[in-house]
Structure formats: structure tokens, C-alpha cells
Coordinates of C-alpha atoms in Angstrom, one line a residue:
Chain A
M16 CA 2.0 43.4 -36.3
A17 CA 4.3 42.8 -39.1
G18 CA 2.6 45.2 -41.5
G19 CA 2.4 48.0 -39.1
G20 CA -0.7 49.5 -40.7
N21 CA -3.8 50.7 -38.9
L22 CA -6.1 48.2 -40.5
V23 CA -6.0 44.9 -38.6
V24 CA -7.6 41.9 -40.3
T25 CA -8.1 38.8 -38.2
V26 CA -10.3 35.8 -38.1
S27 CA -12.8 35.3 -35.3
P28 CA -13.0 35.3 -32.3
H29 CA -12.8 39.1 -32.0
I30 CA -13.8 39.4 -28.4
K31 CA -10.9 38.2 -26.3
S32 CA -10.6 37.7 -22.5
P33 CA -7.7 39.4 -20.8
E34 CA -7.4 36.2 -18.8
T35 CA -4.4 34.1 -19.5
T36 CA -3.0 31.0 -17.9
G37 CA -0.5 33.3 -16.2
S38 CA -3.1 35.6 -14.7
I39 CA -5.2 32.7 -13.4
M40 CA -2.1 31.0 -11.8
R41 CA -1.1 34.3 -10.2
L42 CA -4.6 34.5 -8.6
V43 CA -4.3 30.9 -7.4
L44 CA -1.0 31.8 -5.8
L45 CA -2.6 34.8 -4.2
G46 CA -5.4 32.6 -2.9
L47 CA -2.8 30.3 -1.3
L48 CA -0.8 33.3 0.1
P49 CA -2.6 33.9 3.4
A50 CA -2.2 30.3 4.6
T51 CA 1.3 30.1 3.2
L52 CA 2.4 33.3 5.1
W53 CA 0.8 32.1 8.3
A54 CA 2.6 28.8 7.9
C55 CA 5.9 30.6 7.5
V56 CA 5.2 32.5 10.7
L57 CA 4.1 29.4 12.6
F58 CA 6.7 26.9 11.4
G59 CA 9.6 29.4 11.0
I60 CA 12.7 28.6 9.0
S61 CA 11.8 24.9 8.5
G62 CA 8.5 25.7 6.9
I63 CA 10.0 28.5 4.7
A64 CA 12.8 26.2 3.6
V65 CA 10.4 23.4 2.5
I66 CA 8.2 26.0 0.6
A67 CA 11.2 27.6 -1.1
I68 CA 12.9 24.4 -2.1
S69 CA 9.6 23.0 -3.5
V70 CA 8.7 26.1 -5.5
I71 CA 12.2 26.8 -6.9
T72 CA 12.8 23.1 -7.8
A73 CA 9.4 23.0 -9.6
L74 CA 10.3 26.1 -11.7
F75 CA 13.7 24.6 -12.3
C76 CA 12.3 21.3 -13.5
E77 CA 9.9 23.1 -15.9
V78 CA 12.6 25.2 -17.5
T79 CA 15.0 22.3 -17.9
W80 CA 12.4 20.0 -19.3
H81 CA 11.2 22.7 -21.8
N82 CA 14.8 23.5 -22.8
L83 CA 15.7 19.9 -23.4
R84 CA 12.4 19.2 -25.2
D85 CA 12.8 22.2 -27.5
G86 CA 16.5 21.5 -28.0
K87 CA 17.6 25.0 -27.0
G88 CA 20.5 25.5 -24.7
T89 CA 20.9 21.8 -24.3
G90 CA 24.5 22.1 -23.0
R91 CA 23.9 24.7 -20.3
T92 CA 20.7 22.9 -19.3
W93 CA 22.5 19.6 -18.7
F94 CA 25.2 21.4 -16.9
A95 CA 22.6 23.1 -14.6
L96 CA 20.8 19.8 -14.0
V97 CA 24.0 17.8 -13.2
S98 CA 25.5 20.5 -11.0
S99 CA 22.3 21.1 -9.0
L100 CA 22.3 17.4 -8.2
V101 CA 26.0 16.8 -7.7
V102 CA 26.9 19.9 -5.7
P103 CA 24.4 19.4 -2.9
I104 CA 25.4 15.7 -2.6
G105 CA 29.0 16.7 -2.5
V106 CA 28.3 19.4 0.1
S107 CA 26.5 16.9 2.3
A108 CA 29.2 14.3 1.8
A109 CA 31.7 16.9 3.0
G110 CA 29.9 17.0 6.3
L111 CA 28.1 20.3 5.7
G112 CA 24.6 18.8 5.6
R113 CA 22.9 22.1 6.4
A114 CA 24.5 23.9 3.5
A115 CA 23.2 21.4 0.9
P116 CA 19.7 22.9 0.5
A117 CA 21.2 26.4 0.3
A118 CA 23.6 25.3 -2.4
A119 CA 20.7 23.6 -4.3
I120 CA 18.5 26.7 -4.0
A121 CA 21.3 29.0 -5.1
L122 CA 22.2 27.0 -8.2
M123 CA 18.7 26.4 -9.3
S124 CA 17.6 30.1 -8.8
A125 CA 20.6 31.3 -10.7
F126 CA 19.7 29.1 -13.6
I127 CA 16.0 30.1 -13.5
L128 CA 16.9 33.8 -13.4
S129 CA 19.3 33.4 -16.3
E130 CA 16.6 31.7 -18.3
A131 CA 14.0 34.3 -17.5
G132 CA 16.2 37.0 -18.9
I133 CA 16.6 38.2 -22.4
S134 CA 19.0 36.3 -24.6
R135 CA 21.6 38.0 -26.8
Q136 CA 19.3 37.8 -29.8
G137 CA 16.8 40.0 -27.9
E138 CA 14.2 37.4 -27.3
R139 CA 12.8 36.1 -24.1
R140 CA 14.4 32.7 -23.3
H141 CA 11.6 31.2 -21.3
S142 CA 8.2 32.5 -20.3
F143 CA 6.8 31.3 -17.1
D144 CA 3.1 30.8 -16.9
G145 CA 3.1 30.2 -13.1
S146 CA 1.7 26.7 -13.2
A147 CA 4.9 25.2 -12.0
A148 CA 5.0 27.6 -9.1
V149 CA 1.5 26.6 -8.2
T150 CA 2.4 23.0 -8.3
G151 CA 5.5 23.6 -6.3
L152 CA 3.6 25.5 -3.6
L153 CA 0.8 22.9 -3.4
L154 CA 3.4 20.2 -3.0
A155 CA 5.0 22.1 -0.2
L156 CA 1.6 22.6 1.5
V157 CA 1.0 18.8 1.6
L158 CA 4.4 18.0 3.2
P159 CA 5.2 18.0 6.9
P160 CA 7.2 21.1 7.9
L161 CA 10.1 19.1 9.3
V162 CA 10.9 16.8 6.3
P163 CA 14.5 16.5 5.2
W164 CA 15.3 19.1 2.5
W165 CA 15.6 16.5 -0.3
I166 CA 12.0 15.4 0.1
P167 CA 10.5 18.5 -1.5
F168 CA 13.5 18.5 -3.9
V169 CA 12.8 15.0 -5.2
G170 CA 9.0 15.6 -4.9
A171 CA 9.1 18.6 -7.2
F172 CA 11.0 16.6 -9.8
I173 CA 8.4 13.8 -9.6
A174 CA 5.5 16.4 -9.7
I175 CA 6.8 18.3 -12.8
W176 CA 8.5 15.6 -14.8
L177 CA 6.5 12.5 -14.0
G178 CA 3.3 14.2 -13.0
K179 CA 3.0 16.7 -15.8
E180 CA 5.6 17.1 -18.5
I181 CA 5.8 13.5 -19.5
F182 CA 2.2 13.5 -20.4
G183 CA 2.8 16.5 -22.7
G184 CA 2.8 19.4 -20.3
L185 CA 0.2 21.6 -18.8
G186 CA -3.3 20.6 -20.0
Y187 CA -2.4 17.0 -20.8
N188 CA -1.7 15.6 -17.3
V189 CA -4.1 13.0 -16.1
F190 CA -3.4 13.5 -12.4
N191 CA -2.9 16.5 -10.2
P192 CA 1.0 16.8 -10.3
A193 CA 1.4 17.8 -6.7
L194 CA -0.7 14.9 -5.4
V195 CA 1.2 12.4 -7.7
A196 CA 4.4 13.6 -6.0
R197 CA 2.9 13.3 -2.6
A198 CA 1.6 9.8 -3.3
I199 CA 5.0 8.6 -4.6
L200 CA 6.8 10.3 -1.7
V201 CA 4.5 8.6 0.9
L202 CA 5.1 5.2 -0.7
S203 CA 8.8 5.8 -0.9
W204 CA 9.7 7.3 2.4
P205 CA 6.7 6.7 4.7
A206 CA 8.9 7.3 7.8
H207 CA 9.7 10.9 6.7
L208 CA 6.2 11.7 5.4
T209 CA 4.3 10.6 8.5
A210 CA 6.5 12.2 11.0
G211 CA 8.1 15.6 11.4
W212 CA 4.9 17.4 12.3
F213 CA 5.7 20.5 14.2
R214 CA 4.3 21.4 17.5
S215 CA 3.5 25.1 17.1
L216 CA 2.9 27.6 19.8
G217 CA 2.5 25.0 22.4
I218 CA -1.3 25.0 22.3
D219 CA -1.9 21.4 23.0
A220 CA -0.7 18.2 24.4
T221 CA -0.2 16.9 20.9
S222 CA 3.5 16.6 20.1
K223 CA 4.1 14.1 17.4
A224 CA 0.7 13.1 16.0
T225 CA -1.7 15.0 13.9
P226 CA -5.3 15.5 15.1
L227 CA -6.5 13.0 12.5
M228 CA -4.1 10.4 13.7
L229 CA -5.3 10.9 17.3
A230 CA -8.9 10.7 16.2
K231 CA -8.1 7.5 14.3
T232 CA -6.5 5.8 17.2
G233 CA -9.1 7.1 19.6
A234 CA -6.4 8.9 21.6
A235 CA -8.3 12.2 21.4
A236 CA -11.3 12.0 23.5
D237 CA -12.9 15.4 22.9
L238 CA -12.7 16.3 19.3
T239 CA -14.5 19.6 19.8
A240 CA -11.3 20.9 21.5
Y241 CA -9.6 20.8 18.1
Y242 CA -12.1 23.0 16.3
A243 CA -10.5 26.3 17.1
P244 CA -6.9 25.2 16.5
L245 CA -7.7 23.5 13.3
L246 CA -9.5 26.7 12.1
L247 CA -6.7 29.1 13.1
N248 CA -3.4 27.5 14.0
N249 CA -3.2 23.8 13.6
P250 CA -1.0 22.2 16.2
G251 CA 0.2 19.4 14.0
G252 CA -0.1 18.5 10.3
C253 CA 1.1 19.4 6.9
I254 CA 2.3 22.9 6.1
G255 CA -1.0 23.8 4.3
E256 CA -3.1 22.5 7.1
V257 CA -2.2 25.4 9.5
S258 CA -5.5 27.2 9.2
A259 CA -8.7 26.1 7.5
F260 CA -10.0 29.6 7.9
L261 CA -7.2 31.2 5.9
L262 CA -7.6 28.6 3.1
L263 CA -11.3 29.4 3.0
V264 CA -10.5 33.1 2.7
G265 CA -8.2 32.4 -0.3
G266 CA -10.9 30.1 -1.7
A267 CA -13.5 32.8 -1.4
M268 CA -11.2 35.2 -3.2
L269 CA -10.9 32.7 -6.1
L270 CA -14.6 32.2 -6.2
W271 CA -15.2 36.0 -6.3
K272 CA -12.6 36.3 -9.1
R273 CA -14.3 33.3 -10.8
V274 CA -11.1 31.4 -11.0
I275 CA -12.9 28.4 -9.5
T276 CA -16.7 27.6 -9.5
W277 CA -18.6 26.6 -6.4
E278 CA -19.5 23.1 -7.5
I279 CA -16.5 21.1 -6.5
P280 CA -15.6 22.7 -3.2
V281 CA -19.2 22.8 -2.0
T282 CA -20.1 19.3 -3.0
Y283 CA -16.8 17.9 -1.8
L284 CA -17.2 19.3 1.7
G285 CA -20.9 18.7 1.7
A286 CA -20.5 15.1 0.8
M287 CA -17.9 14.7 3.5
A288 CA -20.3 16.2 6.1
V289 CA -23.1 13.9 5.0
A290 CA -20.9 10.9 4.9
S291 CA -19.4 11.6 8.3
V292 CA -22.9 11.9 9.8
L293 CA -23.9 8.6 8.2
M294 CA -20.7 7.0 9.5
G295 CA -21.3 8.4 13.0
V296 CA -18.1 10.5 13.2
D297 CA -17.8 14.2 14.0
P298 CA -18.5 16.1 10.8
V299 CA -17.1 19.5 11.9
F300 CA -13.9 17.9 13.0
H301 CA -13.5 16.0 9.7
L302 CA -14.2 19.0 7.6
L303 CA -11.6 21.1 9.4
A304 CA -8.9 18.4 9.9
G305 CA -6.3 17.2 7.5
G306 CA -6.2 18.3 3.9
A307 CA -10.0 18.5 3.3
V308 CA -10.2 22.2 2.7
L309 CA -6.9 22.5 0.9
G310 CA -7.9 19.5 -1.3
A311 CA -11.5 20.6 -2.0
V312 CA -10.7 24.2 -2.7
F313 CA -7.3 24.2 -4.4
M314 CA -6.6 20.7 -5.6
A315 CA -9.8 19.1 -6.7
T316 CA -10.6 22.3 -8.7
D317 CA -7.6 22.0 -10.9
Y318 CA -8.9 22.7 -14.4
V319 CA -7.0 20.0 -16.2
T320 CA -7.8 17.1 -14.0
S321 CA -11.5 17.8 -13.1
P322 CA -14.6 17.6 -15.2
V323 CA -15.6 20.5 -17.4
S324 CA -19.4 20.6 -17.1
S325 CA -21.3 21.8 -14.0
R326 CA -23.0 18.4 -13.6
G327 CA -19.7 16.6 -14.0
K328 CA -18.2 18.8 -11.3
I329 CA -21.0 17.9 -8.9
V330 CA -20.5 14.2 -9.5
F331 CA -16.7 14.7 -9.1
G332 CA -17.1 16.6 -5.8
I333 CA -19.5 14.2 -4.2
M334 CA -17.4 11.2 -5.1
C335 CA -14.3 12.8 -3.8
G336 CA -15.9 13.6 -0.5
A337 CA -17.4 10.2 -0.1
I338 CA -14.1 8.4 -0.9
T339 CA -12.2 10.7 1.4
M340 CA -14.5 9.8 4.3
L341 CA -14.5 6.1 3.5
L342 CA -10.7 6.1 3.6
R343 CA -10.5 8.1 6.7
V344 CA -12.9 5.9 8.6
Y345 CA -12.3 2.5 7.2
S346 CA -8.8 2.4 5.9
K347 CA -5.5 2.0 7.8
A348 CA -4.4 5.5 6.9
P349 CA -5.7 8.5 8.9
E350 CA -6.1 10.7 5.8
G351 CA -7.7 10.0 2.4
V352 CA -7.8 13.3 0.5
T353 CA -4.8 12.5 -1.7
S354 CA -6.0 9.1 -2.8
A355 CA -9.6 10.3 -3.3
I356 CA -8.6 13.1 -5.6
L357 CA -6.1 11.0 -7.5
F358 CA -8.7 8.3 -8.0
M359 CA -11.3 10.8 -9.2
N360 CA -8.7 12.4 -11.5
M361 CA -8.5 9.0 -13.1
V362 CA -12.3 8.8 -13.7
T363 CA -12.6 12.4 -14.9
P364 CA -12.6 11.5 -18.6
L365 CA -15.4 9.0 -17.9
I366 CA -17.4 11.7 -16.0
D367 CA -16.8 14.2 -18.8
R368 CA -18.0 11.8 -21.4
S369 CA -21.2 10.8 -19.6
T370 CA -22.1 14.4 -18.5
M371 CA -21.5 16.0 -21.9
P372 CA -24.1 18.9 -22.2
R373 CA -26.6 18.3 -24.9
P374 CA -26.5 20.9 -27.7
F375 CA -29.7 22.9 -28.0
G376 CA -32.2 21.1 -30.2
V377 CA -30.4 17.8 -30.3
V378 CA -32.7 14.9 -29.4
R379 CA -31.2 12.3 -27.1
A380 CA -30.8 8.8 -28.5
G381 CA -33.7 6.5 -27.7
R382 CA -36.1 9.5 -27.3
G383 CA -36.5 10.1 -31.0
V384 CA -39.6 11.8 -32.4
R385 CA -42.4 9.3 -32.7
K386 CA -43.8 8.8 -36.1
Chain B
M18 CA 12.7 -24.5 -45.5
R19 CA 14.6 -21.3 -45.3
V20 CA 16.1 -20.2 -42.0
R21 CA 15.7 -16.4 -41.6
L22 CA 17.5 -14.4 -39.0
I23 CA 14.5 -12.2 -38.5
D24 CA 12.7 -15.1 -36.8
L25 CA 15.3 -14.9 -34.1
T26 CA 15.7 -11.1 -33.8
R27 CA 12.1 -10.1 -34.1
G28 CA 11.3 -10.7 -30.5
L29 CA 14.2 -8.6 -29.2
V30 CA 13.1 -5.1 -30.1
Q31 CA 10.6 -4.7 -32.9
E32 CA 8.1 -7.2 -31.7
N33 CA 9.3 -7.4 -28.1
P34 CA 6.6 -9.3 -26.2
L35 CA 6.5 -6.9 -23.3
L36 CA 7.3 -3.5 -24.9
R37 CA 5.6 -3.9 -28.3
L38 CA 3.0 -6.7 -28.1
M39 CA 2.4 -5.9 -24.4
I40 CA 1.6 -9.4 -23.4
G41 CA 2.9 -11.3 -20.4
L42 CA 2.9 -8.1 -18.4
C43 CA 1.7 -9.3 -15.0
S44 CA 4.5 -11.8 -14.4
A45 CA 7.0 -9.1 -15.5
L46 CA 5.6 -6.5 -13.2
A47 CA 5.5 -9.0 -10.3
V48 CA 8.8 -10.7 -10.7
S49 CA 11.0 -7.7 -11.5
V50 CA 11.5 -6.7 -7.8
K51 CA 14.8 -8.5 -7.8
V52 CA 17.4 -9.1 -10.6
E53 CA 18.0 -12.7 -9.4
N54 CA 14.3 -13.5 -9.8
T55 CA 14.2 -12.0 -13.3
I56 CA 17.1 -14.2 -14.5
F57 CA 15.4 -17.4 -13.3
M58 CA 12.0 -16.3 -14.6
G59 CA 13.5 -15.4 -17.9
L60 CA 15.3 -18.7 -18.3
A61 CA 12.2 -20.6 -17.3
V62 CA 10.2 -18.7 -19.9
I63 CA 12.8 -19.2 -22.6
F64 CA 12.8 -23.0 -21.9
V65 CA 9.1 -23.4 -21.9
L66 CA 8.5 -21.1 -24.9
T67 CA 11.2 -22.7 -27.1
L68 CA 10.3 -26.3 -26.4
S69 CA 6.5 -25.8 -26.6
N70 CA 7.0 -23.9 -29.9
I71 CA 9.0 -26.9 -31.2
V72 CA 6.5 -29.5 -30.1
I73 CA 3.5 -27.5 -31.3
S74 CA 5.1 -26.9 -34.6
A75 CA 6.0 -30.6 -34.9
I76 CA 2.5 -31.9 -34.2
R77 CA 0.8 -29.4 -36.5
P78 CA -0.1 -32.1 -39.1
V79 CA -2.0 -34.2 -36.5
T80 CA -3.6 -31.3 -34.5
P81 CA -7.3 -30.9 -35.2
D82 CA -8.0 -27.2 -35.7
N83 CA -11.1 -27.2 -33.4
I84 CA -9.3 -28.4 -30.3
R85 CA -5.9 -26.8 -30.8
I86 CA -6.0 -24.6 -27.8
P87 CA -6.5 -27.4 -25.2
I88 CA -3.7 -29.3 -27.0
F89 CA -1.4 -26.3 -26.8
L90 CA -2.2 -26.1 -23.1
V91 CA -1.3 -29.7 -22.5
V92 CA 2.0 -29.2 -24.2
V93 CA 2.8 -26.0 -22.4
S94 CA 1.8 -27.3 -19.0
S95 CA 4.0 -30.3 -19.4
F96 CA 7.1 -28.1 -19.8
V97 CA 6.0 -25.8 -17.0
T98 CA 5.7 -28.8 -14.7
I99 CA 9.3 -29.8 -15.6
V100 CA 10.5 -26.3 -14.8
D101 CA 8.4 -26.2 -11.6
L102 CA 9.9 -29.5 -10.3
V103 CA 13.5 -28.7 -11.3
L104 CA 13.4 -25.3 -9.6
K105 CA 11.7 -26.8 -6.5
A106 CA 14.4 -29.5 -6.3
Y107 CA 17.6 -27.6 -7.0
F108 CA 16.8 -23.9 -6.2
P109 CA 14.3 -24.0 -3.4
E110 CA 15.0 -20.4 -2.3
V111 CA 14.4 -19.0 -5.7
Y112 CA 11.3 -21.2 -6.1
A113 CA 9.9 -19.8 -2.8
R114 CA 10.4 -16.2 -4.0
L115 CA 9.0 -16.8 -7.5
G116 CA 6.1 -18.6 -5.9
V117 CA 3.0 -18.8 -8.0
W118 CA 4.5 -17.1 -11.0
I119 CA 6.2 -20.3 -12.2
P120 CA 3.0 -22.4 -12.5
L121 CA 1.4 -19.4 -13.9
I122 CA 3.7 -19.5 -17.0
V123 CA 1.1 -21.9 -18.3
V124 CA -1.3 -19.1 -18.8
N125 CA 1.3 -16.5 -19.8
C126 CA 0.0 -14.9 -22.9
I127 CA 3.4 -14.9 -24.5
I128 CA 3.6 -18.7 -24.7
L129 CA 0.0 -19.3 -25.9
G130 CA 0.3 -16.3 -28.1
R131 CA 3.4 -17.5 -29.9
A132 CA 2.0 -21.0 -30.2
E133 CA -1.2 -19.7 -31.9
A134 CA 0.4 -16.9 -33.9
F135 CA 3.7 -18.5 -34.9
A136 CA 4.4 -22.1 -34.1
Y137 CA 1.1 -23.3 -35.4
R138 CA 1.8 -21.7 -38.8
N139 CA 5.5 -22.2 -39.2
G140 CA 8.2 -24.9 -39.5
I141 CA 10.1 -26.4 -36.5
L142 CA 13.3 -24.5 -37.1
A143 CA 11.6 -21.1 -37.5
S144 CA 9.5 -21.8 -34.4
T145 CA 12.6 -22.7 -32.4
L146 CA 14.2 -19.4 -33.4
D147 CA 11.0 -17.5 -32.6
G148 CA 10.8 -19.1 -29.2
L149 CA 14.4 -18.2 -28.4
G150 CA 14.1 -14.7 -29.6
M151 CA 10.8 -13.9 -27.9
G152 CA 12.0 -15.5 -24.7
A153 CA 15.2 -13.5 -24.9
G154 CA 13.3 -10.3 -25.5
Y155 CA 11.1 -11.0 -22.5
T156 CA 14.2 -11.7 -20.3
L157 CA 16.1 -8.6 -21.5
V158 CA 13.3 -6.3 -20.5
L159 CA 12.8 -8.2 -17.2
I160 CA 16.5 -7.8 -16.3
V161 CA 16.5 -4.1 -17.1
M162 CA 13.4 -3.6 -15.0
G163 CA 14.9 -5.7 -12.2
I164 CA 18.1 -3.7 -12.2
V165 CA 16.3 -0.4 -12.0
R166 CA 13.8 -1.5 -9.4
E167 CA 16.1 -3.4 -7.1
L168 CA 18.9 -0.8 -7.2
L169 CA 16.6 2.1 -6.5
G170 CA 14.1 0.4 -4.3
T171 CA 16.5 -1.3 -2.0
G172 CA 19.7 0.6 -2.6
S173 CA 21.7 -2.4 -3.7
I174 CA 21.7 -5.4 -6.0
T175 CA 22.2 -8.7 -4.3
M176 CA 22.5 -12.0 -6.2
M177 CA 22.9 -15.4 -4.5
G178 CA 23.7 -13.6 -1.3
V179 CA 26.4 -11.5 -2.8
T180 CA 26.0 -7.8 -3.0
L181 CA 27.1 -6.7 -6.5
I182 CA 26.3 -3.0 -6.5
S183 CA 25.5 -0.8 -3.5
L184 CA 24.5 2.9 -3.5
G185 CA 26.0 3.3 0.0
T186 CA 24.4 3.7 3.4
G187 CA 23.7 7.4 2.8
F188 CA 21.2 6.5 0.1
Q189 CA 17.6 6.4 1.5
A190 CA 16.0 4.0 -0.9
P191 CA 12.6 4.9 -2.2
T192 CA 10.5 1.8 -1.4
F193 CA 8.1 3.0 -4.0
M194 CA 10.2 1.4 -6.7
I195 CA 9.6 -2.1 -5.3
T196 CA 5.8 -1.7 -5.0
F197 CA 3.5 -2.4 -7.9
P198 CA 3.0 1.3 -8.9
G199 CA 6.8 1.5 -9.1
A200 CA 6.7 -1.5 -11.5
F201 CA 4.2 0.3 -13.8
L202 CA 6.2 3.5 -13.7
T203 CA 9.5 1.7 -14.5
F204 CA 7.8 -0.2 -17.3
G205 CA 6.2 2.9 -18.8
L206 CA 9.4 4.8 -18.7
I207 CA 11.3 2.0 -20.4
M208 CA 8.7 1.8 -23.1
G209 CA 8.7 5.6 -23.5
A210 CA 12.4 5.7 -23.8
L211 CA 12.4 2.9 -26.5
N212 CA 9.7 4.7 -28.5
K213 CA 11.6 7.9 -28.3
A214 CA 14.8 6.3 -29.4
Q215 CA 13.1 4.5 -32.3
S216 CA 11.4 7.6 -33.5
A217 CA 14.7 9.6 -33.3
L218 CA 16.4 6.9 -35.3
A219 CA 13.6 6.8 -37.9
E220 CA 13.7 10.5 -38.2
R221 CA 17.4 10.5 -38.8
A222 CA 17.1 7.8 -41.4
A223 CA 14.3 9.7 -43.1
R224 CA 16.4 12.9 -43.1
R225 CA 19.3 11.0 -44.7
A226 CA 17.0 9.6 -47.3
T227 CA 15.4 12.9 -48.3
G228 CA 18.5 14.9 -48.1
S229 CA 17.8 17.5 -45.4
A230 CA 14.5 19.3 -46.1
G231 CA 11.1 18.0 -45.2
R232 CA 9.9 16.9 -41.8
P233 CA 9.3 13.2 -41.7
T234 CA 6.1 11.8 -40.3
P235 CA 6.5 10.7 -36.7
V236 CA 7.1 7.0 -36.3
G237 CA 6.7 4.9 -33.2
G238 CA 4.5 5.5 -30.2
V239 CA 1.1 4.1 -29.7

């Protein structure tokens, strides 16, 4: 570029893919869009608020961390951080509890927009690759729609700072950031995270418990009655569990665009089906209920925290599905997707090492050429 | 025999048993749910560590090399028994909370580690200082972890039935902080902060030494 001549001399590779982290993340967001929009319709303002706070806070956390890490705009970044913490607390202390989330959103959006702009020196201050937005959206989708506003707020800080940036940023994180946040939130405020389900459209008699909880306690006699609602408009559950069908539509789009490969979703759900048959529970219900589809399609397939090779992905998917069903059937908790994926994230390096593809022509140790 | 200050200060930061040598972690993670526990646990470890260092250093000439570990253990467990009985007699509530962690000081890596690595090779005075310094380093980290975990996890710090600090009733305490994962998180963040601070200090020192140019090699971190 600097020379401005017509002759461009570069080292290989010469064939470049137009794909970037940003373009992939935009496709993932697009894949989540149908279910997200439908959730916004079903859950109304409460669902929209959780999603907005989660996504905006995630972006805000990313910008502030990067600014502080790179030592640029340290003063204004600290100011933004402190004010977006202090102002909402002050607003709620003043008895205007409902205005607190609005204040937080306004402050954080203003900072994000100012950082996205062009600085006086004419350079872009911060470029967003969309990964924080994906994390924020996924976090919102695994939260109940009626949580207090500060749950997604704190959760996004946990996801981006403790789940991702502290390991060195995108590509270095061991665990799926959104699920790290969910796990810590569940351990911290179990009362908020296991209640606040919304009864949408008045389809069912379920008012407070999710279908999985009812199945666990045996309160739901006929599980087949839940098939249609789980597929289309889930009566109770996390925001992202509104419709398995819309999630699958998004997943199909990602498969078609080759953002994800078939191995993990298919083996994950397949293993769940096989395991539930073996355990004597309803396989269709368990595939549709809870976070199975969301986890298998959008979370277990995270590039950073899942194995690289095709064989590794198959092992990963099968183990995820088996652990999910083990937890659902034999543990105290009704759902096991979060723990299963986090656990398998942890063993991913091990899977990667033992499923490393053999380069062509290399003889495996112990099978050497006989003399 | 020369008395060196470094024997005392080594355990505080640069060879801190928890943050640098990374030994004695399990008691630290378990006990640090409450500041009060950490103070008693720290004092118990300082007591056992210092006295066992003194005795082990003193009986060096008559300790057969082949069976030194059993001998160390006999010495250490005597002092642990003293702590155990004293706590049980005078602080029964604390004793009930610390539970198994007091007898387990016997197998705490810090004590046996310092016996083997330091007291067995150094004079009595140096070993005393080492015991005090290492014990103080352990206690310091324990208290910091206790403050962070108790304050965040329960919303207040209570000692001997008196509430010292409270974050108010509006604060919904994240119980995560008083669970084991919270202990690991707190410990990791403290260690990360220390590494960061040390590398920043080293960088500043290197910059001062070389004038201004030249990026120094990163120091600290594992």
C-alpha cells in the first residue's frame, strides 16, 4: 500500500478467503436472529431488555478491556466504567429502580458509539469483530426472561472479562464465555436463575416451572403434550428455548454457509437420543426441551473451545450428549447442557492431542516398517 | 552464623508459599470462606512451622538421612497436636469451623517442604526466620482471600460475632464466592494481579536502567 505502485510483492499465501472473524460472527448472529426475534415477540419488553443489556454490556466490556490493555484512552475508559456502575446504583438508590437499566444502557451505548467512531487523528478507535455481541446474545438466550436487570449486566462482565479476555482474548479462552457466565450466575444467585420463567400465550397449565423441571419431578404425566410448544413457542424456559424449530432453522443456515460443520450438532443430539432410550426416558422430549438444541448448534460448536479435527468433534459431541443426559436423569438439577459443554471444553485440548490427523506418509509409532 | 533479613522476607512475596511455590493450597482454598478462620489458621500454621523448623534444624546432627521424613513428621505432628488441643479447649467455635483442617496441618506441604528444603540445611536462627516469614506469607494471602470471599459471598465481614463491614441490605451477595470455584477464582485473580504488578515493576526498573529505549524481556508469570 505504502509504495502505491502497480506491482504488489507479497509472500505466500496468495489465495485469501474473504471470510473474517467479523463475517463469521455476523452469520452466527444471523443464525440466532429468528429465535431471538420470536423471543422478543413472546416475552415482550422483559425479554428485549435482557437481550439488550446483555449484548450492550458485552460490547462495553470488550471495548473497556481492550482500551485499558492497550493503554489508549485510559482516563475516559475508567470514567465510563465507573459511571456506568455508579449511576445505575445511584438511580436505584434514589427509588427509581426501573430507570436504572435504562441509565446503564444509555451510558454504555454512548461510550461504545464514541469508541466505534473515528478519532481526531483520523483512525478508527476500536474495531468490533462481533464476537462480544455473539457472547452477549448467547448469554441472554440462556437466562430466564424475568431476571432482574443486573443479572445480564453482571453476567456479561463475567463472560467477557473472566470468561474470555483474562485468558488473552478471543482464541485463547478455555471455556465458552457465555456458559462460564451462566454457571457462575447460577451458583451466585440460584433463586433468580431458576425462577422468573415467563408463561407465554397461556398455552398450558405450566406457570412457574419449565417442562424439564416438571418432567424431573414427575409432575408432567404426558410429555408428548409438550412436543408442539417446545418446537414452536415454549411455555417456560430460558429466552433461547422459545422454539427449537427456529434454532434449527438458524443452525441449518450456518451449516449451509459452512460456518459450522455437521459433526458436533448431529453427534450431540444423536448421543442424547441414544442415551435417553437407554435410560428409558422420552428421547423426543429431551431433544426438544431445555437448552439441548441451542447448546448443540450454537455453543458446543464454538471454534475456540471445541476440537479441530473431524474425529475430535465426533468424540466431543458424543461425550457432550451423554453427559447432558446423565445429568438430566441422575443429577439433582433438571438441566445439564451448561455443565456438559463446560466439562467438554476442559477436555478439548486432550481430545485435540489424541485425534491429531496423521500427515500423509507418516508411519504411526509402534507400526514401523519391519526389517 | 550470619543472620540475613532475606530469610525472613523471602516468604512474603518472592517465594510466597501460596502464590509462588503453590503449596499448601487446599487448606487455603477451604479455610478462606471467613476472615476469622483465616486468622486462626494462619496463626496455627505460623506456630507449627516456626517451631518445627527450629526443632528440625536443631536435631540435624543426630538425624539419620535415610529416615528423616518420618522424623520430620513426628516433630510436626507434635506441634499440630498442641495447636489442636489448645484450639479445642479455648476456642471451641473456631475449632468446630476449622474442623479437619487443623489436624491436616501435619500433611500441609508448606511445613514438610520448608523442613526438607530449608530447616534441614540451615542453622536454627535462619530456620526460625524462615518459618516466621513463610508462615506470615501464607497468612497474608489467606487473609486477603478471606476478605474478598467473605465480603462478596455473604455481603459482610463478621468477626467474633461483631459485624465489621457490611455492604448493606440492598446488596445481593453472590454465593458463588464462598463455594470452591469461587476460591479458585479468587486465588487465580490474586496471583494474576501479583504477577502483573511484579512485571510492571520489573519493566519500570529495566527502563530506568537502560535509559528509555529497548523493550525489556517480560518478567514474572508462569
